[in-house]
CSV table of C-alpha atoms in Angstrom, one decimal:
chain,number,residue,atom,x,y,z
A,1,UNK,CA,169.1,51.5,-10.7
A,2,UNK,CA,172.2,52.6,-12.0
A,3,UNK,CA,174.2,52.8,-8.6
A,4,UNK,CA,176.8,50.2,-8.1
A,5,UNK,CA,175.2,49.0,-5.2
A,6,UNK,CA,171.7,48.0,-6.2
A,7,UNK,CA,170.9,44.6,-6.8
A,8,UNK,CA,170.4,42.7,-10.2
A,9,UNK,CA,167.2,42.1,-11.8
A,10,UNK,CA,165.6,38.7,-11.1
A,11,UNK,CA,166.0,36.3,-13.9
A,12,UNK,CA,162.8,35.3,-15.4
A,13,UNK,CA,161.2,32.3,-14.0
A,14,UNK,CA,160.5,29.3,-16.7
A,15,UNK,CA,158.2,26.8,-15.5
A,16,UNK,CA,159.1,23.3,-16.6
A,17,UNK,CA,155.9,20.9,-16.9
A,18,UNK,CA,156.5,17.5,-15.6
A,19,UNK,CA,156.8,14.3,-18.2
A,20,UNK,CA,154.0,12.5,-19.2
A,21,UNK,CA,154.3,9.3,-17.0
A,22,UNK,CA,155.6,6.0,-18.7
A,23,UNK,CA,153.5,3.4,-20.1
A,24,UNK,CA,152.7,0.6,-18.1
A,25,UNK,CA,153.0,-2.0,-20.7
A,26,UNK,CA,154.7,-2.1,-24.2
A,27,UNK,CA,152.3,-2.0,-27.2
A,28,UNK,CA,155.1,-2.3,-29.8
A,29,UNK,CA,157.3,-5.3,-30.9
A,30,UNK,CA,160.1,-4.2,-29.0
A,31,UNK,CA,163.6,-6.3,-28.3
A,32,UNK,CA,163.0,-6.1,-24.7
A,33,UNK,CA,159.4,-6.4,-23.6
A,34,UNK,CA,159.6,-7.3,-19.7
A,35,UNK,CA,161.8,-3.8,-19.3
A,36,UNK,CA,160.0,-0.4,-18.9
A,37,UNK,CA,162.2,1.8,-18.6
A,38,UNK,CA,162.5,4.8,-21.1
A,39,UNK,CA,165.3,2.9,-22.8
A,40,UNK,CA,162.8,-0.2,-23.6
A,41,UNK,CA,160.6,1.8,-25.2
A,42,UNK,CA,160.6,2.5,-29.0
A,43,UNK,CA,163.9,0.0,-29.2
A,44,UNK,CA,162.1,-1.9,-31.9
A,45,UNK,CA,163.1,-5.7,-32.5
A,46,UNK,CA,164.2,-6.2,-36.2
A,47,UNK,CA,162.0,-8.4,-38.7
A,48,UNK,CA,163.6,-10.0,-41.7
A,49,UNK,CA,160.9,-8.6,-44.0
A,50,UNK,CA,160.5,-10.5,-47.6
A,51,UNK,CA,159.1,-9.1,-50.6
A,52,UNK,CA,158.5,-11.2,-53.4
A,53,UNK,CA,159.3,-10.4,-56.6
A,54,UNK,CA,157.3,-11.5,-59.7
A,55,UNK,CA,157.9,-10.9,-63.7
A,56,UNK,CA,156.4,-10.8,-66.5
A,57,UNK,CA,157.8,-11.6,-69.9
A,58,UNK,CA,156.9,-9.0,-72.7
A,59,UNK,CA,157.9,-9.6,-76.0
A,60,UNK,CA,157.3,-8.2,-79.0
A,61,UNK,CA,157.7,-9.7,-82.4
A,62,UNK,CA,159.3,-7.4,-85.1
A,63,UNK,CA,159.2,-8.3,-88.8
A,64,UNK,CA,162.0,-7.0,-90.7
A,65,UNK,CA,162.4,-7.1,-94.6
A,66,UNK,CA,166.0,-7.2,-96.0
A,67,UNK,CA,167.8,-7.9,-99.5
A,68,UNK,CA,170.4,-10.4,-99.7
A,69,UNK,CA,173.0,-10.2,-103.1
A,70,UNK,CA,173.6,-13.8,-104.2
A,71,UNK,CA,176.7,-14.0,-106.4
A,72,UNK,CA,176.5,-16.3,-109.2
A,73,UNK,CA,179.8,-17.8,-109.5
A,74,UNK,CA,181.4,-19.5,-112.8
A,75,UNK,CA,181.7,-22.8,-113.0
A,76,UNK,CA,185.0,-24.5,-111.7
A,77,UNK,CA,187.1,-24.8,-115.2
A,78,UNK,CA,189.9,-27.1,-115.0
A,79,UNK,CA,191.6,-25.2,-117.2
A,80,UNK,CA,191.9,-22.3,-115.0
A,81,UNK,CA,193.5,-24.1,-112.0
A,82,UNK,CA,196.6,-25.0,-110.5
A,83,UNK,CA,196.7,-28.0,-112.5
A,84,UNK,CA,196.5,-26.3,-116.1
A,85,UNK,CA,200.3,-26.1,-116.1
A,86,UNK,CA,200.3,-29.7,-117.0
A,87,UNK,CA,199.2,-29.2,-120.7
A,88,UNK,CA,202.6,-27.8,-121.3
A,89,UNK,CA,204.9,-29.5,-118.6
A,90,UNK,CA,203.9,-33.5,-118.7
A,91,UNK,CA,205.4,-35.5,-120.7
A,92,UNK,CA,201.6,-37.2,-122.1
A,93,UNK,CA,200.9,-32.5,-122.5
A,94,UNK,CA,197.6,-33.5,-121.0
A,95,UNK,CA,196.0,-34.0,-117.5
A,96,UNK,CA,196.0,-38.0,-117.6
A,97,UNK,CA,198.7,-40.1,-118.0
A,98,UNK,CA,198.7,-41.6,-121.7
A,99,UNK,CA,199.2,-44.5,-123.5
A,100,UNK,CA,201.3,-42.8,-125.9
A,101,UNK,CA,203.7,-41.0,-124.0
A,102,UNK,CA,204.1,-44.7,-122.0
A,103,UNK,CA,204.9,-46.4,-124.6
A,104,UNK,CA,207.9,-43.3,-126.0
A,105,UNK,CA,209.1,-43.9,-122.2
A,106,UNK,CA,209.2,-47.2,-122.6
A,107,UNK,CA,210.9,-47.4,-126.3
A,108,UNK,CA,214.0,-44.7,-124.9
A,109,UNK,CA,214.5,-47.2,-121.9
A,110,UNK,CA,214.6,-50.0,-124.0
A,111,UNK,CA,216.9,-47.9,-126.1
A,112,UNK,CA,219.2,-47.6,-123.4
A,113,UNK,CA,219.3,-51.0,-122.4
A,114,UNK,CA,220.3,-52.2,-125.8
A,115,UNK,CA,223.1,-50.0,-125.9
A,116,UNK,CA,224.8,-52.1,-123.3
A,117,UNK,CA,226.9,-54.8,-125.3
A,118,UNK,CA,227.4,-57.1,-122.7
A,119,UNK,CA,224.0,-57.4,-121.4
A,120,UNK,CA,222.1,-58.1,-124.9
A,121,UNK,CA,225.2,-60.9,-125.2
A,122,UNK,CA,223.6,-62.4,-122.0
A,123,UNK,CA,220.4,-62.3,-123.4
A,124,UNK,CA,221.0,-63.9,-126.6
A,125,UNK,CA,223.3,-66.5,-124.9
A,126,UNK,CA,220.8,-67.5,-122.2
A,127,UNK,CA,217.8,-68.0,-124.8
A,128,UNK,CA,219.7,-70.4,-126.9
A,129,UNK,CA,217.0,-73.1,-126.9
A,130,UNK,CA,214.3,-71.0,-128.0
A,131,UNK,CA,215.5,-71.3,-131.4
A,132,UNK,CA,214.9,-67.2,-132.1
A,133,UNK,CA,217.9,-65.6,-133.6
A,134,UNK,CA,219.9,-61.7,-131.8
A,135,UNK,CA,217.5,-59.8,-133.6
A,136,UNK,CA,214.6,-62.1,-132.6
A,137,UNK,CA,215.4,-62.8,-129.1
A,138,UNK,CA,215.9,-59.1,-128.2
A,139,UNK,CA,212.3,-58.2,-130.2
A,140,UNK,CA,210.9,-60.9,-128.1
A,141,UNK,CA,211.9,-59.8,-124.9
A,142,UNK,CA,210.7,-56.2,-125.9
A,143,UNK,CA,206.9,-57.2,-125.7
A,144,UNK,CA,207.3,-59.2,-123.0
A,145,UNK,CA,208.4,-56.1,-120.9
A,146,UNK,CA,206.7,-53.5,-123.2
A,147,UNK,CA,203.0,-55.3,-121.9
A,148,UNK,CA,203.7,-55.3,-118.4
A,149,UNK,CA,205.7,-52.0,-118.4
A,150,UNK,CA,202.8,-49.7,-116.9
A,151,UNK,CA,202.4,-52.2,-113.6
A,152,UNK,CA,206.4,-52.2,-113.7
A,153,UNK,CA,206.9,-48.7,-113.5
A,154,UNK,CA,203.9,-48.0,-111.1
A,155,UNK,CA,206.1,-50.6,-109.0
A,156,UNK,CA,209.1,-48.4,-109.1
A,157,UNK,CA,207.6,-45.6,-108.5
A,158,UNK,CA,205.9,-47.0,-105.4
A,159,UNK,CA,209.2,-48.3,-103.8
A,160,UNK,CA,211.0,-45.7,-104.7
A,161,UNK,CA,209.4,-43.2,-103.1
A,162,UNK,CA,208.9,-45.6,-99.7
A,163,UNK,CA,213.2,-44.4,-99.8
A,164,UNK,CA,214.7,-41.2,-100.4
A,165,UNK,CA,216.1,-41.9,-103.6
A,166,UNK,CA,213.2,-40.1,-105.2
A,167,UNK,CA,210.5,-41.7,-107.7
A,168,UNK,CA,212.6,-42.3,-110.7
A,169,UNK,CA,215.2,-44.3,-109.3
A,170,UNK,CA,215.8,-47.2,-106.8
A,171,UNK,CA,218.2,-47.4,-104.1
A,172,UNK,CA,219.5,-50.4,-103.0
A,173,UNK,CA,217.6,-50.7,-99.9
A,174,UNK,CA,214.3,-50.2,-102.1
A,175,UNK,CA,215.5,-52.4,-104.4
A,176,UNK,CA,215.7,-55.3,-101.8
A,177,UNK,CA,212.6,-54.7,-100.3
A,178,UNK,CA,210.9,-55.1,-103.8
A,179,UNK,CA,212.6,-58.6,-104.2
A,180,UNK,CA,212.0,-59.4,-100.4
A,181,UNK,CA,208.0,-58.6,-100.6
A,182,UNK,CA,207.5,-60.3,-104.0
A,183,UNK,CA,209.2,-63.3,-102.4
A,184,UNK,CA,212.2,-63.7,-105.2
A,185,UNK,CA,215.2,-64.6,-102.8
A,186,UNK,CA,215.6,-68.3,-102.2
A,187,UNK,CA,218.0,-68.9,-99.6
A,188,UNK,CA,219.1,-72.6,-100.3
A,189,UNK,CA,219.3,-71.9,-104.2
A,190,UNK,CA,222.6,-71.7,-106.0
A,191,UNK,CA,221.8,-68.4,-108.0
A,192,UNK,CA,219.1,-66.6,-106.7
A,193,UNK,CA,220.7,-65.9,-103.0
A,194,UNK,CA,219.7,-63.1,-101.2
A,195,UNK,CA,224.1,-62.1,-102.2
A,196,UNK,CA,223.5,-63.1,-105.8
A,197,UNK,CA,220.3,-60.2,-106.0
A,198,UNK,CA,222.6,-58.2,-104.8
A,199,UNK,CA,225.7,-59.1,-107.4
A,200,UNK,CA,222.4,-58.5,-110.4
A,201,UNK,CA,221.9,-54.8,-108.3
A,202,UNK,CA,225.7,-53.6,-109.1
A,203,UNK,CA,226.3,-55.3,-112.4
A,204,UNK,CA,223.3,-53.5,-113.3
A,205,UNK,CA,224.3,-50.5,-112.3
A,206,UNK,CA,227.8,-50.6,-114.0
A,207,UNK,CA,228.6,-48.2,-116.7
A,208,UNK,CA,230.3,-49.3,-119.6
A,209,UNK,CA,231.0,-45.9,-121.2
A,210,UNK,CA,231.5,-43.2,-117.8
A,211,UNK,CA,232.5,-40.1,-120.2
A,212,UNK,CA,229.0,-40.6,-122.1
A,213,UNK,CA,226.0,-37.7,-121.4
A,214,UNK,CA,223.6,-40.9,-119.9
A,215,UNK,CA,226.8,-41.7,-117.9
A,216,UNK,CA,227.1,-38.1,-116.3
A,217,UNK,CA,223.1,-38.0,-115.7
A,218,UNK,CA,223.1,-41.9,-114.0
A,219,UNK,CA,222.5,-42.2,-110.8
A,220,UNK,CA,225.7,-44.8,-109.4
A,221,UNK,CA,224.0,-45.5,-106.2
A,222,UNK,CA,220.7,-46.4,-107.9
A,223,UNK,CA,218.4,-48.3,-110.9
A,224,UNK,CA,217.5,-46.0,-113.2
A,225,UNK,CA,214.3,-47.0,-115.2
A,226,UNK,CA,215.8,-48.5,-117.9
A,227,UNK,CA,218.5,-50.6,-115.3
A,228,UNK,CA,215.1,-51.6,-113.3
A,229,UNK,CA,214.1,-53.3,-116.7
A,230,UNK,CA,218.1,-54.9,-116.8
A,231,UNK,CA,217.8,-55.9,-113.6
A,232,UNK,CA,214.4,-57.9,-113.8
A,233,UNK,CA,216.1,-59.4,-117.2
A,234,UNK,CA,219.0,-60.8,-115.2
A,235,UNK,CA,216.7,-61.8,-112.1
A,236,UNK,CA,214.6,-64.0,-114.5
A,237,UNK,CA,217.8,-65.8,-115.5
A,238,UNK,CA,218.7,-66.2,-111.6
A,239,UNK,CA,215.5,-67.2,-110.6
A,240,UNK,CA,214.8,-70.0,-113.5
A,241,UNK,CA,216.8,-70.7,-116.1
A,242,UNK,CA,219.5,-71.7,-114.0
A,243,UNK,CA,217.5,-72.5,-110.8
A,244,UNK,CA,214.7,-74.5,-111.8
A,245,UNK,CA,215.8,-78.1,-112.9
A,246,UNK,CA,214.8,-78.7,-116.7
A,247,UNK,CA,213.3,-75.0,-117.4
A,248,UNK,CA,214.0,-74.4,-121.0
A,249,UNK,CA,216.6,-72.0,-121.9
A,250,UNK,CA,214.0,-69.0,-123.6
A,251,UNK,CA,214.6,-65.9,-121.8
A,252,UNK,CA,211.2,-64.2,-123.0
A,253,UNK,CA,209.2,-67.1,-121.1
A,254,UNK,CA,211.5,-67.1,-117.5
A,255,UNK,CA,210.7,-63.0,-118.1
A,256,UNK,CA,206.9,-64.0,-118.3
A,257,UNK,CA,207.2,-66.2,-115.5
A,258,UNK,CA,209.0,-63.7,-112.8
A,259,UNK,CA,206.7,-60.6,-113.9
A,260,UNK,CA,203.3,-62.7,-114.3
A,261,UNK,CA,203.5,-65.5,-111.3
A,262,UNK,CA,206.2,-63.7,-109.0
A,263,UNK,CA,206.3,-60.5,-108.9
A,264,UNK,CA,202.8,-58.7,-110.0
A,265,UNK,CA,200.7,-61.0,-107.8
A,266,UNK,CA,202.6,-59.7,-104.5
A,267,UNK,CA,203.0,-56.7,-105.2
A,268,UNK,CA,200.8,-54.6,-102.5
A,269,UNK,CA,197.7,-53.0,-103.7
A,270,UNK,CA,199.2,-49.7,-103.2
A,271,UNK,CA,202.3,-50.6,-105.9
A,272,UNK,CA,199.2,-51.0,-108.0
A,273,UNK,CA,196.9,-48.0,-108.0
A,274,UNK,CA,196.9,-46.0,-111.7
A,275,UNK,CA,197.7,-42.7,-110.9
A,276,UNK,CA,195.1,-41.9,-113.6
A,277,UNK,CA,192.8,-43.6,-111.1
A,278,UNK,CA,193.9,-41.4,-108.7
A,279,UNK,CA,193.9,-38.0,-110.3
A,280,UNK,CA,190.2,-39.1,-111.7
A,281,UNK,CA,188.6,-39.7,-108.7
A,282,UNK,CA,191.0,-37.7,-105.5
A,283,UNK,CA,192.8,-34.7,-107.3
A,284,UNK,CA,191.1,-33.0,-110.3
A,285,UNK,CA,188.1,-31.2,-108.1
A,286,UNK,CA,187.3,-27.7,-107.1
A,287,UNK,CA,188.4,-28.2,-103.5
A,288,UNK,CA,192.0,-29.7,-103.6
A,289,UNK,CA,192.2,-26.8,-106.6
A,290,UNK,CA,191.5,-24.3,-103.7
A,291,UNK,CA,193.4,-26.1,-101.4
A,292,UNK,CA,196.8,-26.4,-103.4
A,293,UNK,CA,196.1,-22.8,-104.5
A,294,UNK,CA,196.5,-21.1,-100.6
A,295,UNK,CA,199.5,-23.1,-100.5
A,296,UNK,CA,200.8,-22.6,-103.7
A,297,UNK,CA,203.5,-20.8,-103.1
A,298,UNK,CA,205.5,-22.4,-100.3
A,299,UNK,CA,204.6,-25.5,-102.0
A,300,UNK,CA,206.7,-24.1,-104.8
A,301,UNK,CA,209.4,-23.0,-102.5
A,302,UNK,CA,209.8,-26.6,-100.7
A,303,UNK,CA,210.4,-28.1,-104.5
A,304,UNK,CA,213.0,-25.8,-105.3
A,305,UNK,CA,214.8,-26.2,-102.3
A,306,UNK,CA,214.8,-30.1,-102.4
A,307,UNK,CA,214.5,-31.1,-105.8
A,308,UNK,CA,217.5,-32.2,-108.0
A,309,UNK,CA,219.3,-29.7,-109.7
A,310,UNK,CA,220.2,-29.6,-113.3
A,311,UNK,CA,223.2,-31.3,-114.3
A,312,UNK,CA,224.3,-27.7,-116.0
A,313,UNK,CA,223.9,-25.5,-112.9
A,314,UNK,CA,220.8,-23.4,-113.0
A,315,UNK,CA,217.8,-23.0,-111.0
């Protein structure tokens, strides 16, 4: 066996067994059922198979127990709000408006206007035929303006602050639209032209004394309150005693006319509301309190910026 010339050994015969022969039809669901070949076979066609899925909803009620701390808070004190600073800053040292302080307001202005010669001369020379002497005539035409101050001043205030003059005085343009809404101008009349309203607005306004401390605080571009009261003075002259034929030369009654027939029954309801009105049923509540308080201080700012400064410097 081991010489170089003896033959190999036989390899060792496998038997192979032959393959089961092929079906002679297809029992499956196959993609091609006329073919049977091998291939055919066991190529399954494809189903869309659905499930369908159902639910149930489980709930399960939990009941929880917890403690909720109420604060009790105070009651909403006046007092203790933004507006308290009134006590001490109005004029009236109190949150409304009073009769009091108007009537103090109204005694300076008339103060004021009875320091100015020439137009207490024009009074007493236009109520010659009421028979009343200076002293009379000028006491006389105090009550008449003293009782219808409050709806004068309400007036003012309204039309001035329609401008930019600011509420305690009235700039020309303000001051016309007053007489133009209350109807006072009447064009084909000799005295009470549209021009001659305007002549009353800057003799009004002119200063008699310009070195005095009321001269250095007057406005010259505006009515100050006590040259709104002038000015309705002189406009009563304009308007009757020397426009209507026959009216009787009495100052107090042409006064009474123009404030009582002309001027208050025009005037728009807003001119009208009482600011006590106002604070009474709009401002003095727990809400604007709250409201003005978040704002409080830019509100302060905006003042200080735009308000009028003191005539002695200052802040």
């Amino acid at each position: 066996l081991a010489s170089p010339i003896a033959h190999p050994a036989p390899v060792l015969y496998v038997p192979r067994p032959t393959l089961a022969p092929l079906p002679d039809k297809h029992t499956l669901d196959v993609k091609d059922p006329v073919t049977l070949e091998a291939k055919a076979f066991g190529d399954l066609a494809p189903k869309p198979y659905r499930f369908g899925i159902s639910f149930e909803r489980v709930t399960k009620e939990v009941e929880t127990k917890s403690e909720e701390i109420i604060k009790v808070r105070d009651p909403w004190d006046i007092y203790a709000s933004v507006f308290a600073p009134r006590l001490k800053e109005c004029d009236a040292r109190a949150f409304y408006d009073s009769t009091p302080s108007e009537k103090k307001m109204f005694a300076k202005d008339w103060e004021r206007v009875c320091e100015k010669e020439k137009f207490v001369n024009m009074l007493v020379r236009e109520d010659k035929d009421s028979g009343r002497n200076a002293e009379e005539t000028m006491h006389s035409m105090a009550k008449i303006m003293a009782d219808s101050y409050g709806a004068l001043y309400q007036a003012m205030c309204y039309y001035g602050a329609l401008g930019n003059g600011g509420d305690f005085s009235l700039q020309f343009n303000e001051y016309t639209q007053l007489l133009d809404e209350c109807g006072i101008p009447l064009p084909e009349s000799e005295f009470c032209k549209r021009s001659d309203l305007d002549t009353i607005f800057i003799a009004t306004n002119y200063e008699e004394d310009k070195n005095s401390a009321m001269s250095k605080l007057n406005d010259d571009n505006s009515l100050m309150r006590f040259e709104y009261i002038e000015a309705l003075c002189r406009i009563a002259v304009a308007r009757f005693l020397r426009t209507v034929p026959d009216f009787p030369k009495d100052i107090s009654s042409a006064t009474h006319k123009l404030i009582h027939e002309v001027m208050l029954p025009c005037m728009p309801p807003e001119a009208m509301v009482d600011p006590n009105d106002f604070r009474r049923k709009r401002l003095y509540f727990e809400e604007m309190d709250l409201i003005y308080e978040s704002h409080l201080r830019a509100l302060k700012a905006i003042y200080s910026r735009y308000r009028q400064r003191p005539p002695g410097g200052g802040l």
